XYZ file of C-alpha atoms in Angstrom:
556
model
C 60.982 77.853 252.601
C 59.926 75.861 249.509
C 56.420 73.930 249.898
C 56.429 70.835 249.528
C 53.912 69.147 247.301
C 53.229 65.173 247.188
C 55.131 63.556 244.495
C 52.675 62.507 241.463
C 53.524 60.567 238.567
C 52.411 62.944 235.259
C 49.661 60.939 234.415
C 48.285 61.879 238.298
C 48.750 65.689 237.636
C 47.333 65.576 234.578
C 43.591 64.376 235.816
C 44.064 66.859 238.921
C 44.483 69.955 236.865
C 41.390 68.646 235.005
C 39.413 68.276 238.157
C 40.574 72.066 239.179
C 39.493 73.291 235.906
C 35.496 71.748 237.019
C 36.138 68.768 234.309
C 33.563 66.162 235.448
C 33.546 63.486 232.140
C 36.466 63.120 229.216
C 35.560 61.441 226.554
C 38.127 59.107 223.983
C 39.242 56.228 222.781
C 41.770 53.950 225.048
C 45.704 53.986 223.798
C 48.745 52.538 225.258
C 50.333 56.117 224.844
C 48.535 57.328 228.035
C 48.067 54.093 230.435
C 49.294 56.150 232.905
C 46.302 59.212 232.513
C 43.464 56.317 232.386
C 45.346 54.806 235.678
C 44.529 58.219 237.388
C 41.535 58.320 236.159
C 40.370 54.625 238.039
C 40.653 56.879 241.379
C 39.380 60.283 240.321
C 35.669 61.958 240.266
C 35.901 62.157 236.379
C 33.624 59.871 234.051
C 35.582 58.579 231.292
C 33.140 57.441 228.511
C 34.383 54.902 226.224
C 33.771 55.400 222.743
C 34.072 53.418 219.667
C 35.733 55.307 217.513
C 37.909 58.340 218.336
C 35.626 60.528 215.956
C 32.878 59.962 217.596
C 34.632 60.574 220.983
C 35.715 64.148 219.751
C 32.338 64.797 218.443
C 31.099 63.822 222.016
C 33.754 66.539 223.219
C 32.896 69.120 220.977
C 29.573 68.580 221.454
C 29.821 68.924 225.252
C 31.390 72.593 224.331
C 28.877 73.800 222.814
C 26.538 73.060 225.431
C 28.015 73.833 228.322
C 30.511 76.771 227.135
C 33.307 74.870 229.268
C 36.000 72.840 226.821
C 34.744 69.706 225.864
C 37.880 67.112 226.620
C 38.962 63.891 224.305
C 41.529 61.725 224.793
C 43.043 59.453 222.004
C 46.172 57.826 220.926
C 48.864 58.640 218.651
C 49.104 58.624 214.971
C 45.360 56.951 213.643
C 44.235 57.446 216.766
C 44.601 61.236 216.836
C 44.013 61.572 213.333
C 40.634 59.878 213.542
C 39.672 62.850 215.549
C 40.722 65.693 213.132
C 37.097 65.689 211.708
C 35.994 67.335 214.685
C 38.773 69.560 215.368
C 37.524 71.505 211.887
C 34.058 71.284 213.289
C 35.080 72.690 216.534
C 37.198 75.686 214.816
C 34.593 76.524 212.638
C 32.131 76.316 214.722
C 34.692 78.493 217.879
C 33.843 75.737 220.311
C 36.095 75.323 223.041
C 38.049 71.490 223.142
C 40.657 70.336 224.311
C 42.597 67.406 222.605
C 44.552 65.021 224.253
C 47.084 63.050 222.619
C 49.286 60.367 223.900
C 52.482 60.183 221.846
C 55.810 58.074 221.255
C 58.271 58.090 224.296
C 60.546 61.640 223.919
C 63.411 59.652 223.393
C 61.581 58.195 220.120
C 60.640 61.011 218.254
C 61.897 61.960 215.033
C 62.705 58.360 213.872
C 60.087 57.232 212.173
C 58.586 55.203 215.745
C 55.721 53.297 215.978
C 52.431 55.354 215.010
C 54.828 58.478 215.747
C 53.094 62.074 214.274
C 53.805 65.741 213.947
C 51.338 67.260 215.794
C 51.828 70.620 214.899
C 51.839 69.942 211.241
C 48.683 67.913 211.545
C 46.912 69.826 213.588
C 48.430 73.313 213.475
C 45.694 75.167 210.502
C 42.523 74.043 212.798
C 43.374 74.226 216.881
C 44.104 77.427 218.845
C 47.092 75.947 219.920
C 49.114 72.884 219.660
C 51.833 72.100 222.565
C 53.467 69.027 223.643
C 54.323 68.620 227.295
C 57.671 67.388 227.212
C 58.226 68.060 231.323
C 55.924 66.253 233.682
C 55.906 69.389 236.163
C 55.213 71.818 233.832
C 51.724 70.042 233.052
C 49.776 72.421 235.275
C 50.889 75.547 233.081
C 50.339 73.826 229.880
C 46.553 73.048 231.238
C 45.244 76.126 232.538
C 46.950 77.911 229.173
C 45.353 75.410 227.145
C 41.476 75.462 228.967
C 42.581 79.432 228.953
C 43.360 79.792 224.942
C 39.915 77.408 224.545
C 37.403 79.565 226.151
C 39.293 83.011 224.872
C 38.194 85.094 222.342
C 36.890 83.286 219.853
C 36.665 79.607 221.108
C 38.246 77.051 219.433
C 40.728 73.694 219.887
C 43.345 73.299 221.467
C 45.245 70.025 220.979
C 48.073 68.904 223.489
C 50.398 66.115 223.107
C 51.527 63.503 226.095
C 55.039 61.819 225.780
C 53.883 58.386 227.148
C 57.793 58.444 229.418
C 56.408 61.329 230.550
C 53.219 60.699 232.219
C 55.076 58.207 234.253
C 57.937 60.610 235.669
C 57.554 61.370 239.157
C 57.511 65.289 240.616
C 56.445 67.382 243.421
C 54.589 70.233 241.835
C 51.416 72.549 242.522
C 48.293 72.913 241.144
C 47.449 75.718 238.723
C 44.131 77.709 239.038
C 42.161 78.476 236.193
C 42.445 81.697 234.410
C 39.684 84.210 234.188
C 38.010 84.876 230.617
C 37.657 88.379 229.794
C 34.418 89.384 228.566
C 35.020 92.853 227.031
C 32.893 95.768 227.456
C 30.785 98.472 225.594
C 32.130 102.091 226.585
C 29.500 104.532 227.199
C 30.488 106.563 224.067
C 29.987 103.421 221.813
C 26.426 102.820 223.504
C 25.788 106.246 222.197
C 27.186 105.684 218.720
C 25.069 102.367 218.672
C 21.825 104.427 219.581
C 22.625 107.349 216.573
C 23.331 104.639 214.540
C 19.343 103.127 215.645
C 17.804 106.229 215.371
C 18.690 106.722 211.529
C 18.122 103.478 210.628
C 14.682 102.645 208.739
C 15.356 98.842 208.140
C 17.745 97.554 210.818
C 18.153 93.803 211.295
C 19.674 92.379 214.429
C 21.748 88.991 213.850
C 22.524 86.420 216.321
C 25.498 83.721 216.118
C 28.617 82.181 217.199
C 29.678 80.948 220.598
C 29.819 82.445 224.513
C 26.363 82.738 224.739
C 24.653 82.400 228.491
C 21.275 82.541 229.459
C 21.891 86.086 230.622
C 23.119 87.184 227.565
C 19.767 85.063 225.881
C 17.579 87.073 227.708
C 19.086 90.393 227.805
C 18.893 90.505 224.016
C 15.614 89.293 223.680
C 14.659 91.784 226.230
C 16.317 94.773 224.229
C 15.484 93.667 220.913
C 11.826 93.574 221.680
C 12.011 97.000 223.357
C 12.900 98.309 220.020
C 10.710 96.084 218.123
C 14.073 94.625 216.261
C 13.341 91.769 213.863
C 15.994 88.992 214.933
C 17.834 86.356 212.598
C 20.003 84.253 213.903
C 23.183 82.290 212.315
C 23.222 79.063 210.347
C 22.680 76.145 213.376
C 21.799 78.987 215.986
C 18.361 78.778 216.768
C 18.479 78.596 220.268
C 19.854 81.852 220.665
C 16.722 83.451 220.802
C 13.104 82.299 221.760
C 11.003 81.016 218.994
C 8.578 81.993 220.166
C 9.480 86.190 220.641
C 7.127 87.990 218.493
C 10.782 89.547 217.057
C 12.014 86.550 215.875
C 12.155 86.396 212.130
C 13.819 83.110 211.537
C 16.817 81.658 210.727
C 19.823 82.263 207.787
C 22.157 80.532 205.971
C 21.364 76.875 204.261
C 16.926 76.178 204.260
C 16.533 79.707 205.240
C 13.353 81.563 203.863
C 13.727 83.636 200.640
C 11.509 86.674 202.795
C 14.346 86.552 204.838
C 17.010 86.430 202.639
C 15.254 90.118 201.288
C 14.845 90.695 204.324
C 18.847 91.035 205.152
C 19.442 92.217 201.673
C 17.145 95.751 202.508
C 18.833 96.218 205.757
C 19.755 99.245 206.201
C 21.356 98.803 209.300
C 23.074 94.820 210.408
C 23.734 94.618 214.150
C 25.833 91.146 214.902
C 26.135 89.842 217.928
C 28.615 86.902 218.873
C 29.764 86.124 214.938
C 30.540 88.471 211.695
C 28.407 87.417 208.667
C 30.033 84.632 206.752
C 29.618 83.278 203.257
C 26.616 81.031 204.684
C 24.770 83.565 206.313
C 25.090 86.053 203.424
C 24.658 83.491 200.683
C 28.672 84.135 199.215
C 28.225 88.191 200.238
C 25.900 88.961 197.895
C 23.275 89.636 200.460
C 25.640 92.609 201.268
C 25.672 94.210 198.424
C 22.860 94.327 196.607
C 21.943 97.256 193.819
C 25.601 98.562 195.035
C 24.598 99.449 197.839
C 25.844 98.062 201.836
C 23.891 98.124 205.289
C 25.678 100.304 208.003
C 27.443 97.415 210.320
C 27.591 96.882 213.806
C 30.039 94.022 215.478
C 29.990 92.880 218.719
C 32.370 90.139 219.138
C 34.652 88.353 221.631
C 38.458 88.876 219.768
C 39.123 91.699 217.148
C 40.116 91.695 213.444
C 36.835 88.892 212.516
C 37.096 88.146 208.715
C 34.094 87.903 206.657
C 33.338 91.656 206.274
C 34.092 93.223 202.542
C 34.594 96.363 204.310
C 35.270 97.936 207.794
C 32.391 98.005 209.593
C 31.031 101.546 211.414
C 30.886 100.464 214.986
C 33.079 97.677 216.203
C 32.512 96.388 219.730
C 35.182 94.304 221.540
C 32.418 92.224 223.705
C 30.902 89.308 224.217
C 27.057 88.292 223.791
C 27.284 88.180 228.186
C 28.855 91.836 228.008
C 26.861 93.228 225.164
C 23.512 92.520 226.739
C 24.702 93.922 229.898
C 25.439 97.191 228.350
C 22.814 97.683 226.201
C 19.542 96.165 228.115
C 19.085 99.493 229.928
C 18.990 100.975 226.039
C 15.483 101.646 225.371
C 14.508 104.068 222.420
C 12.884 107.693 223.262
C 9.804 107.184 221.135
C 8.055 104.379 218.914
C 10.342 102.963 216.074
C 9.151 103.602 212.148
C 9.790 99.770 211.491
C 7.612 98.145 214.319
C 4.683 97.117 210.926
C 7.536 95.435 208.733
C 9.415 93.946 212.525
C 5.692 92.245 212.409
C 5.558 90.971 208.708
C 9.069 89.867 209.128
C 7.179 87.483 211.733
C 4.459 86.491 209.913
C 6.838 85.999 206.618
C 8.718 83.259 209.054
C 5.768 81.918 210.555
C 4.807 81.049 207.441
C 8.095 79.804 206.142
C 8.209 76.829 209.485
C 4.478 75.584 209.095
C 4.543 72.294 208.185
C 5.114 71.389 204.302
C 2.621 68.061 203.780
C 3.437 65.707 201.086
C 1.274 62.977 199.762
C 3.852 60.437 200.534
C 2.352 57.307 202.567
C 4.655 58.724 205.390
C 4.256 62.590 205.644
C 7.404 63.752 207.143
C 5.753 66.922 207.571
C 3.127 65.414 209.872
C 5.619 63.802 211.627
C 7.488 66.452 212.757
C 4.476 68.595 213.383
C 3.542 65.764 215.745
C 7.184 65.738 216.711
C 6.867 69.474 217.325
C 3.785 69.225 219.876
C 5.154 66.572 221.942
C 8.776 67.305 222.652
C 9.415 69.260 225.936
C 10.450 72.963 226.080
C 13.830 72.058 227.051
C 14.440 69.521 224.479
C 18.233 69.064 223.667
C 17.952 68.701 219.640
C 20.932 67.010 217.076
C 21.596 66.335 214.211
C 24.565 66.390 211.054
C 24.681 67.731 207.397
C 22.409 67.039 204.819
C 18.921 67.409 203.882
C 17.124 65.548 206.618
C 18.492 68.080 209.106
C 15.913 70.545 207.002
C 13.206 68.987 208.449
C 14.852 69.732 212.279
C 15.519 73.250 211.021
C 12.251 74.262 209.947
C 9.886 72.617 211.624
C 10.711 72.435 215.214
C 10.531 75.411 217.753
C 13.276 75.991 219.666
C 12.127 77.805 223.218
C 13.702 78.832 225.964
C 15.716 76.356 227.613
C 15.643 74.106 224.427
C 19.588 73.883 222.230
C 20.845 72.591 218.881
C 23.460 71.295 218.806
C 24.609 70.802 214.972
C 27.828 71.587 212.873
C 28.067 74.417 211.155
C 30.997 73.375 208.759
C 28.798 71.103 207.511
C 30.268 67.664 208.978
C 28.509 64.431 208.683
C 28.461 61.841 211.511
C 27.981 64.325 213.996
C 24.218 63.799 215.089
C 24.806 60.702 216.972
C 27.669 61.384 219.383
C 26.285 64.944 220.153
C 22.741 63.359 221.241
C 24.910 60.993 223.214
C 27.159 63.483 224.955
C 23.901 65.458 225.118
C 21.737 62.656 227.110
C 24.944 62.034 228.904
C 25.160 65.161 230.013
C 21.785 65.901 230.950
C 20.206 62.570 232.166
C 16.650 64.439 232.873
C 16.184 65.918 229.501
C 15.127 64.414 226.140
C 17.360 64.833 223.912
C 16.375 63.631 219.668
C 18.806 63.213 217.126
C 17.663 63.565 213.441
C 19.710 61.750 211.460
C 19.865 60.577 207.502
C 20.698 57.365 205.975
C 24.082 58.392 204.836
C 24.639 60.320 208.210
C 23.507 57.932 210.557
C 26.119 55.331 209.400
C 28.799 57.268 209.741
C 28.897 57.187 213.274
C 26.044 54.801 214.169
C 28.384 52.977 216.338
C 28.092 55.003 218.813
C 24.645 53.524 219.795
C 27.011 51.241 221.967
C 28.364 54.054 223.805
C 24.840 55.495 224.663
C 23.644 51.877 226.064
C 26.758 51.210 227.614
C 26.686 54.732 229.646
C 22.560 54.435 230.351
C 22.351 57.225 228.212
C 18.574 57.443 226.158
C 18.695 59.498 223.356
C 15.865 59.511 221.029
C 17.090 59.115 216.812
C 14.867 59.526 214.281
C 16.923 58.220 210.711
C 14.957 59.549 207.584
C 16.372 57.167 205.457
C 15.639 57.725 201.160
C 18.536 55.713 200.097
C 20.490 58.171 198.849
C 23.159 61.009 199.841
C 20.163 63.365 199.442
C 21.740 66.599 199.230
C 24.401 65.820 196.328
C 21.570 63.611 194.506
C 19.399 67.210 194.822
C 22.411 68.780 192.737
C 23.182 66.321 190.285
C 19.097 66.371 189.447
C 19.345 69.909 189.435
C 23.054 70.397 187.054
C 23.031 66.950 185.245
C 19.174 66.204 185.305
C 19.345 62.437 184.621
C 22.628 61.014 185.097
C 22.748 59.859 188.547
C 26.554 58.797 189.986
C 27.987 58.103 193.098
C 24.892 58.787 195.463
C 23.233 55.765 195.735
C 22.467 53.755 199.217
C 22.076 50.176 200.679
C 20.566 50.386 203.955
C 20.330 47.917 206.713
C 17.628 47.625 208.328
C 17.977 50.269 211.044
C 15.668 49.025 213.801
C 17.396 45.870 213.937
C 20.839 47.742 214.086
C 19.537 49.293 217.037
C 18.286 46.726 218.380
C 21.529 44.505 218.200
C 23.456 47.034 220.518
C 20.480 46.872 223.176
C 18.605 50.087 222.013
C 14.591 50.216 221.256
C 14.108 50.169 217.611
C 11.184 50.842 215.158
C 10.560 51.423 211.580
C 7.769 53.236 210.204
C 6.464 53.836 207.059
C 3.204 55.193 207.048
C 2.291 58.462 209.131
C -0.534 56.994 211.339
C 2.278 54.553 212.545
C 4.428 57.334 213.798
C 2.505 58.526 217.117
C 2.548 54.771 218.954
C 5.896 54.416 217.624
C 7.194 57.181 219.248
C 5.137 56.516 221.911
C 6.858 53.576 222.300
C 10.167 54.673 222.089
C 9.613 57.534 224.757
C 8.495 55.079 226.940
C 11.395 52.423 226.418
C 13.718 53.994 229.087
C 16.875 53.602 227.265
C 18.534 54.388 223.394
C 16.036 54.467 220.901
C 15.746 54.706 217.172
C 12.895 55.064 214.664
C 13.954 54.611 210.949
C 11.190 56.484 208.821
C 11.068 55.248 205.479
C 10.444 57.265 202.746
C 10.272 57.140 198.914
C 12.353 59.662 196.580
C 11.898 62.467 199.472
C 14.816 65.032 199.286
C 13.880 67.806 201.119
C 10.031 69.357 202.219
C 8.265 69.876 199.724
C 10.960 68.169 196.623
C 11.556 64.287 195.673
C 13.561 63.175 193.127
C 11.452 63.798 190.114
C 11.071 67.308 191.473
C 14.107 68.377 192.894
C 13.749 71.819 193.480
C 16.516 74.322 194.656
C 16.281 74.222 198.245
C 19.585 75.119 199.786
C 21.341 72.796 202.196
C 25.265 71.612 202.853
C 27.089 68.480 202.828
C-alpha cells in the first residue's frame, strides 16, 4: 500500500528538506521568483536574515560554511539578483566551501524567450559551482536537496547552485522527505601509514603543511598532537591560521601572501612536504618556484578529501585519499622510535616566526602596530576574526594569535567586500563570541551596507576600517613598477563613524594611538555593531608608506 504523505505546495517542501538537512538560518535577498519559499519560511524554525545586497547575503552563506563545515544557504532572485551573488560563488570554489545557492527563476512555461530577468544558469554559473540543477518537478525537490547538500560537503567542498521555477514552488504534491546522505571521510590503509613513516625516517628537513576545508576540532588536535610528537615544524595555507594553535611550540607560521621570507626558505629546503587538507597552490609556493629550487623537489605527501588535486608539477610519492578528520585518526597513534635529527631547526623555525609576528612600530601619530598589539592582548581566545583582500588584512595576519577555539574567516581568492558580511554571519552565528572584522577603506565600502543587516538581526560585530585613502595594495605596485605616476588608486572617504552611526551602530574614529584603548573600550562595551575608523597617513603595509613602498606581498 502506497503511504500517503500530506500534500505541500513546493515552496513547503523545499524549507522541510532544509530543516531535515539541520539548516537553522538562510540568508538572501527577497524576489518575487520564490514568494512561495519565503511563505514557508513565516511558519518554519529557520531564521531568514535579510540582507541588502545579494553579495553580501552569499558572503554571509559562504561565510557560515566555512565555519560550521555544514553548507552555508542563500537565496536570491533571478537574473541581477543571482548574478549579484556570483562573487561569492568564486570565493566559495576556491576556497572548497560548501553553499548552496538558491535561485528563483521565470515560470517553466517562460523560459527560453527572452522573459523578464530570465538567465541560463548553467552557463552562468556552470565553471564555479559543483553542480548546477534546476528543479523543474515540485516532488522531486527532496532528491535534488539531499544531492545538492550531498555534492556540497563531498570531496572537495564547493557550490552548488539550484534553480526554482517560481510555477513550481506553488504546485501541490504528496511526497516524502529525503534524509541526508553520509560524507565519506576516506581512510589511511595500514600499508600507507607505513610508507608515510619510511618516508619520515629518511627525511632530514620535512615540513608539514596545513590547508583547505573539512577540518574538525578532532582533526585540529590530532595533528597538533602528532606533529609535536615528531617535533614537525607546521605551516599552514594562505587564510588558514586556525588550523593549528599559535601557540604550539611547532608552529612555524603562515604561507602564501605576508608570509615570512625564513619561511619561504624554510619550504624551499624541505626535503620532505606533508599536506594535509589542500595540495600546494601557486600562493602557497609563490608560482612553484618554492618547489623547485637548485633543480631539485621535496618528496610529497597528500592527504586530501577527492583524488586527482591539481597544483603538483609532478606525481607526488604517497597519495592519501582522506580527510584532515581521517588522517589524524590514523596517524595520531604514529609516534617515531627514537628522537628526530631536525628537533634544533623545528625550534629556529619557531623562533624565525616568532620573530616575523612581533609587532612592526611605526612613528606614525597612530601606530597600527601598537594597536593591534593592544588588539592582540585583549581579544578572547575564541575570537571569531574577518576580514577581505588587501593590505590592511596584513596587519590581521601577522599580528594576531590565533588559539584554540579562535577562526579566520577570510577569502582566499582574494575577494574584496567580504570582511563585513562574514563578521556578520559570524556574530550571527555565534551570539556569545566576539567576533572583529578588519577592514580597509576600499574594502569596507564595498559591502558596508551590511552594517544594517548586523543591527537589524542584534548582531555586534566589532570593525576596525584602516582607512589611508587609497586601494593600498595596487598603489604598493604602481610605487614599486612605475615609481611616481600614480593612476586609478586614489580614495574619498566618508567619514566612517558617522556611517556607522547612521545605521544604529557605535562608531569612533581615532587617530592617534593613545586614543585607541578607550575607544575600543568603548566599543566593546556598546552592546551592539560597532566600528572604529583608524586614520592613518601614507601607511601601506607594516613597516612601508608610500614614500617607502617596499615589496611586501599581498593580493587584491
Amino acid at each position: 500500500m502506497t503511504p500517503q504523505y500530506p500534500a505541500r505546495t513546493g515552496g513547503q517542501v523545499l524549507i522541510d528538506q532544509l530543516i531535515r538537512h539541520g539548516v537553522d538560518t538562510v540568508y538572501g535577498v527577497p524576489g518575487e521568483s520564490y514568494l512561495a519559499a519565503l511563505d514557508a519560511l513565516h511558519d518554519a524554525s529557520v531564521r531568514m536574515v535579510v540582507c541588502r545586497h545579494e553579495g553580501g547575503a552569499a558572503y554571509m552563506a559562504e561565510a557560515h560554511g566555512k565555519l560550521t563545515g555544514r553548507p552555508g544557504v542563500c537565496f536570491t532572485t533571478r537574473g541581477p539578483g543571482a548574478t549579484n551573488a556570483l562573487v561569492a560563488l568564486h570565493t566559495a570554489e576556491q576556497d572548497a566551501t560548501p553553499l548552496v545557492l538558491f535561485v528563483g527563476l521565470v515560470p517553466r512555461g517562460h523560459t527560453d524567450r527572452r522573459s523578464f530577468q530570465e538567465l541560463d544558469l548553467r552557463a552562468t554559473f556552470g565553471a564555479c559551482a559543483k553542480r548546477v540543477e534546476t528543479i523543474d518537478d515540485a516532488a522531486r525537490i527532496p532528491e535534488y536537496i539531499a544531492r545538492a547538500f550531498a555534492t556540497a560537503t563531498g570531496g572537495r567542498p564547493g557550490p552548488v547552485v539550484l534553480g526554482l521555477p517560481e510555477d513550481m514552488l506553488t504546485d501541490t504534491v504528496r511526497v516524502s522527505d529525503a534524509a541526508p546522505v553520509p560524507e565519506p571521510e576516506g581512510a589511511v590503509s595500514t600499508s600507507q601509514l607505513d610508507a608515510l613513516a619510511e618516508l619520515l625516517d629518511a627525511a632530514e628537513r620535512p615540513l608539514l603543511v596545513l590547508g583547505g576545508s573539512r577540518w574538525t576540532p578532532g582533526a585540529r588536535a590530532d595533528l597538533r598532537d602528532w606533529a609535536e610528537a615528531w617535533s614537525l615544524p607546521v605551516a599552514v595555507d594562505f587564510r588558514c591560521q586556525d588550523l593549528l594553535d599559535n601557540d604550539s611550540e611547532v608552529y612555524a607560521g603562515a604561507l602564501g601572501y605576508g608570509r615570512s621570507d625564513a619561511l619561504a626558505t624554510r619550504l624551499r629546503d624541505a626535503d620532505l612536504l606533508i599536506c594535509v587538507g589542500a595540495a600546494p597552490g601557486d600562493v602557497t609556493t609563490d608560482g612553484f618556484t618554492l618547489l623547485t629550487a637548485d633543480g631539485t623537489e621535496p618528496r610529497v605527501v597528500l592527504a586530501l578529501p577527492e583524488a586527482g588535486a591539481p597544483g603538483l608539477l609532478r606525481a607526488p610519492d604517497l597519495t592519501l585519499l582522506a580527510a584532515p578528520q581521517a588522517f589524524g585518526l590514523a596517524v595520531r597513534n604514529l609516534r617515531p622510535a627514537a628522537p628526530v635529527a631536525w628537533a634544533a631547526r623545528t625550534k629556529e623555525d619557531r623562533a624565525a616566526h616568532l620573530a616575523h609576528r612581533a609587532p612592526v612600530h611605526d612613528d606614525d601619530r597612530l601606530d597600527l602596530g601598537a594597536v593591534f598589539a593592544e588588539l592582540d592582548f585583549r581579544l578572547p581566545h575564541d575570537t571569531i576574526v574577518t576580514f577581505g583582500a588587501g593590505n590592511h588584512a596584513l596587519w590581521a595576519q601577522r599580528f594576531l594569535t590565533y588559539r584554540d577555539g579562535a577562526r579566520q574567516l577570510a577569502p582566499r581568492n582574494g575577494s574584496m567586500g567580504y570582511g563585513i558580511p562574514a563578521a556578520v554571519a559570524a556574530a550571527i552565528a555565534h551570539p556569545g563570541r566576539q567576533v572583529v572584522s578588519v577592514a580597509g577603506d576600499g574594502c569596507f565600502l564595498m559591502n558596508g551596507q551590511e552594517l544594517a543587516t548586523a543591527v537589524a538581526e542584534g548582531a555586534a560585530p566589532l570593525v576596525l576600517v584602516v582607512a589611508n585613502g587609497t586601494y593600498g595594495t595596487i598603489r604598493q605596485h604602481q610605487e614599486q613598477h612605475y615609481p611616481g605616476r600614480v593612476s586609478g588608486t586614489g580614495l574619498v572617504n566618508p567619514d566612517f563613524a558617522a556611517y556607522a552611526r547612521a545605521f544604529g551602530a557605535h562608531g569612533e574614529t581615532v587617530a592617534a594611538t593613545e586614543e585607541f584603548a578607550p575607544a575600543l573600550d568603548r566599543a566593546l562595551a556598546s552592546g551592539t555593531a560597532a566600528l572604529i575608523e583608524l586614520r592613518t597617513e601614507g601607511r601601506l603595509a607594516p613597516g612601508e608608506t608610500v614614500a617607502r613602498p617596499g615589496k611586501e606581498h599581498q593580493d587584491g
